Amino acid sequence: MDNRGLYKLLAFAKQAIQVKIAEIQLKTYTMQWMPHATVAAIVEDNGKFLLVEETTDRGNRFNQPAGHLEDNETLLQAVVRETLEETAYTFEPTSLLGVYHWKHEHNDTTYLRFAFIGNVNHYQPELALDEGIIRTVWMTADEMRSKAMLMRSPQVLTCIEDYLNGQRFPLSVVTHL
């Protein structure tokens, strides 16, 4: 092989190495661990709490109206949107209940849940509920405790207990920049 052929081979090898390095960097970037940011609405009316019954990989479960934060959305916008999509009610947040960190034992996913207390109004029965939502349900705390194994996660009852214990933070603690 002459020098020109050797230089071409070296240039090709250099390019192949650079492509491989870029692939590794991309794979490392996409595999970076991040928690799932979620929101939940805590709504109480005359001693009953608004829940949704939904299908999951573990069967039907109960949860507060909740879901993931979407790109370019504030936490408050997310909880209003999720509540409307899952219950057909308009949600008006009044305070932050708390921030909950939980790792799901079945799928190893970590959730960071921002739970907001508020009121619902303007029910729109003509709206289709999100896929997987079977129905809305109003339950007392005792009914929820008796069905603890049917709650989507431990966060559901933890939020109710915190609410009943009077935990509340002003919405001003949530800042969107």
Short mmCIF file of C-alpha atoms in Angstrom, two decimals, residues 10-177:
data_model
loop_
_atom_site.label_atom_id
_atom_site.label_comp_id
_atom_site.label_asym_id
_atom_site.label_seq_id
_atom_site.Cartn_x
_atom_site.Cartn_y
_atom_site.Cartn_z
CA LEU A 10 -6.19 6.52 8.33
CA ALA A 11 -8.68 9.27 7.41
CA PHE A 12 -11.45 6.69 7.11
CA ALA A 13 -10.48 5.12 10.45
CA LYS A 14 -10.40 8.56 12.12
CA GLN A 15 -13.86 9.34 10.77
CA ALA A 16 -15.22 5.97 11.93
CA ILE A 17 -13.79 6.56 15.43
CA GLN A 18 -15.36 10.04 15.57
CA VAL A 19 -18.75 8.60 14.59
CA LYS A 20 -18.42 5.90 17.27
CA ILE A 21 -17.50 8.52 19.91
CA ALA A 22 -20.57 10.59 18.92
CA GLU A 23 -22.79 7.49 19.22
CA ILE A 24 -21.42 6.75 22.70
CA GLN A 25 -21.92 10.36 23.80
CA LEU A 26 -25.50 10.33 22.51
CA LYS A 27 -26.22 7.02 24.23
CA THR A 28 -24.76 8.33 27.49
CA TYR A 29 -26.86 11.49 27.22
CA THR A 30 -30.09 9.64 26.50
CA MET A 31 -29.50 7.16 29.32
CA GLN A 32 -29.12 9.91 31.92
CA TRP A 33 -31.45 9.24 34.85
CA MET A 34 -34.25 11.71 35.48
CA PRO A 35 -37.37 11.45 37.65
CA HIS A 36 -40.81 11.75 36.08
CA ALA A 37 -42.31 15.11 37.07
CA THR A 38 -46.03 14.70 37.75
CA VAL A 39 -48.88 16.76 39.15
CA ALA A 40 -51.97 15.73 41.10
CA ALA A 41 -55.21 17.47 42.10
CA ILE A 42 -56.55 17.04 45.63
CA VAL A 43 -60.23 17.96 45.67
CA GLU A 44 -62.48 17.51 48.70
CA ASP A 45 -66.20 18.20 48.74
CA ASN A 46 -68.28 17.49 51.86
CA GLY A 47 -65.85 14.86 53.13
CA LYS A 48 -65.42 13.07 49.80
CA PHE A 49 -62.37 13.20 47.56
CA LEU A 50 -62.32 13.26 43.78
CA LEU A 51 -60.58 10.23 42.27
CA VAL A 52 -60.39 8.53 38.92
CA GLU A 53 -60.59 4.82 38.33
CA GLU A 54 -58.10 3.86 35.65
CA THR A 55 -56.71 0.80 33.93
CA THR A 56 -53.09 -0.09 34.73
CA ASP A 57 -50.79 -3.03 34.06
CA ARG A 58 -51.81 -4.26 37.54
CA GLY A 59 -55.55 -4.00 36.94
CA ASN A 60 -57.95 -1.16 37.71
CA ARG A 61 -56.65 1.31 40.28
CA PHE A 62 -57.79 4.57 41.92
CA ASN A 63 -55.77 7.75 41.75
CA GLN A 64 -56.19 11.47 42.14
CA PRO A 65 -56.51 13.24 38.79
CA ALA A 66 -52.83 13.29 37.89
CA GLY A 67 -50.33 13.14 35.09
CA HIS A 68 -47.02 14.21 33.66
CA LEU A 69 -45.75 17.73 33.23
CA GLU A 70 -45.45 18.52 29.51
CA ASP A 71 -42.81 20.61 27.78
CA ASN A 72 -43.37 24.39 27.97
CA GLU A 73 -46.05 23.99 30.65
CA THR A 74 -46.09 25.33 34.20
CA LEU A 75 -46.97 23.06 37.10
CA LEU A 76 -50.25 24.94 37.60
CA GLN A 77 -51.16 24.65 33.92
CA ALA A 78 -50.36 20.93 34.06
CA VAL A 79 -52.62 20.19 37.04
CA VAL A 80 -55.51 22.16 35.52
CA ARG A 81 -55.07 20.35 32.18
CA GLU A 82 -54.73 16.88 33.70
CA THR A 83 -57.81 17.35 35.88
CA LEU A 84 -59.90 18.47 32.91
CA GLU A 85 -58.63 15.60 30.72
CA GLU A 86 -59.28 12.95 33.37
CA THR A 87 -62.48 14.19 35.02
CA ALA A 88 -64.12 16.77 32.69
CA TYR A 89 -64.04 19.25 35.60
CA THR A 90 -62.26 22.59 35.57
CA PHE A 91 -59.74 22.66 38.46
CA GLU A 92 -58.80 25.84 40.31
CA PRO A 93 -55.68 25.35 42.47
CA THR A 94 -55.72 27.15 45.81
CA SER A 95 -52.56 25.82 47.49
CA LEU A 96 -49.70 23.37 47.19
CA LEU A 97 -50.17 20.28 49.35
CA GLY A 98 -46.61 19.05 48.95
CA VAL A 99 -43.92 17.49 46.81
CA TYR A 100 -43.70 13.69 46.92
CA HIS A 101 -40.73 11.55 45.86
CA TRP A 102 -41.53 7.89 45.17
CA LYS A 103 -39.86 5.02 43.34
CA HIS A 104 -42.29 2.52 41.79
CA GLU A 105 -41.36 -0.97 42.94
CA HIS A 106 -42.67 -2.71 39.81
CA ASN A 107 -41.01 -0.69 37.07
CA ASP A 108 -38.15 1.10 38.86
CA THR A 109 -39.47 4.50 37.76
CA THR A 110 -38.99 7.45 40.12
CA TYR A 111 -41.75 10.03 40.36
CA LEU A 112 -41.62 13.57 41.70
CA ARG A 113 -45.25 14.51 42.35
CA PHE A 114 -46.44 18.06 42.92
CA ALA A 115 -49.84 17.79 44.62
CA PHE A 116 -52.16 20.78 44.54
CA ILE A 117 -55.28 21.41 46.58
CA GLY A 118 -58.18 23.12 44.86
CA ASN A 119 -61.78 23.18 43.80
CA VAL A 120 -63.57 21.90 40.72
CA ASN A 121 -66.43 23.47 38.83
CA HIS A 122 -67.85 23.72 35.33
CA TYR A 123 -68.38 19.99 34.76
CA GLN A 124 -68.36 19.23 31.00
CA PRO A 125 -69.94 15.78 30.56
CA GLU A 126 -69.59 15.97 26.77
CA LEU A 127 -65.78 15.79 27.05
CA ALA A 128 -64.19 12.40 26.45
CA LEU A 129 -61.95 11.32 29.34
CA ASP A 130 -58.30 10.40 28.77
CA GLU A 131 -57.57 6.93 27.45
CA GLY A 132 -57.40 4.48 30.34
CA ILE A 133 -59.73 6.49 32.58
CA ILE A 134 -62.83 4.45 33.37
CA ARG A 135 -64.74 6.96 35.49
CA THR A 136 -64.57 9.61 38.18
CA VAL A 137 -65.34 8.55 41.75
CA TRP A 138 -65.94 10.45 44.99
CA MET A 139 -64.73 8.56 48.11
CA THR A 140 -64.32 9.36 51.76
CA ALA A 141 -60.91 8.94 53.36
CA ASP A 142 -62.20 5.83 55.19
CA GLU A 143 -63.39 4.30 51.92
CA MET A 144 -59.97 4.99 50.42
CA ARG A 145 -58.19 3.46 53.41
CA SER A 146 -60.35 0.33 53.13
CA LYS A 147 -59.33 0.06 49.46
CA ALA A 148 -55.65 0.89 50.05
CA MET A 149 -54.47 -2.03 47.89
CA LEU A 150 -56.47 -0.61 44.97
CA MET A 151 -54.78 2.81 45.07
CA ARG A 152 -52.41 3.46 42.16
CA SER A 153 -49.53 4.29 44.50
CA PRO A 154 -48.85 5.04 48.17
CA GLN A 155 -48.84 8.71 47.19
CA VAL A 156 -52.64 8.68 46.90
CA LEU A 157 -53.32 8.00 50.58
CA THR A 158 -50.26 9.94 51.75
CA CYS A 159 -51.66 13.04 50.05
CA ILE A 160 -55.08 12.51 51.66
CA GLU A 161 -53.54 12.09 55.13
CA ASP A 162 -51.42 15.23 54.64
CA TYR A 163 -54.52 17.13 53.51
CA LEU A 164 -56.53 15.93 56.53
CA ASN A 165 -53.65 16.95 58.82
CA GLY A 166 -53.94 20.51 57.50
CA GLN A 167 -50.75 20.63 55.45
CA ARG A 168 -50.85 23.48 52.94
CA PHE A 169 -48.38 25.85 51.28
CA PRO A 170 -49.25 29.02 49.42
CA LEU A 171 -49.10 28.85 45.62
CA SER A 172 -46.44 31.56 45.79
CA VAL A 173 -43.88 28.86 46.76
CA VAL A 174 -44.15 27.57 43.18
CA THR A 175 -42.19 29.82 40.85
CA HIS A 176 -42.10 29.45 37.09
CA LEU A 177 -39.19 31.30 35.49
#
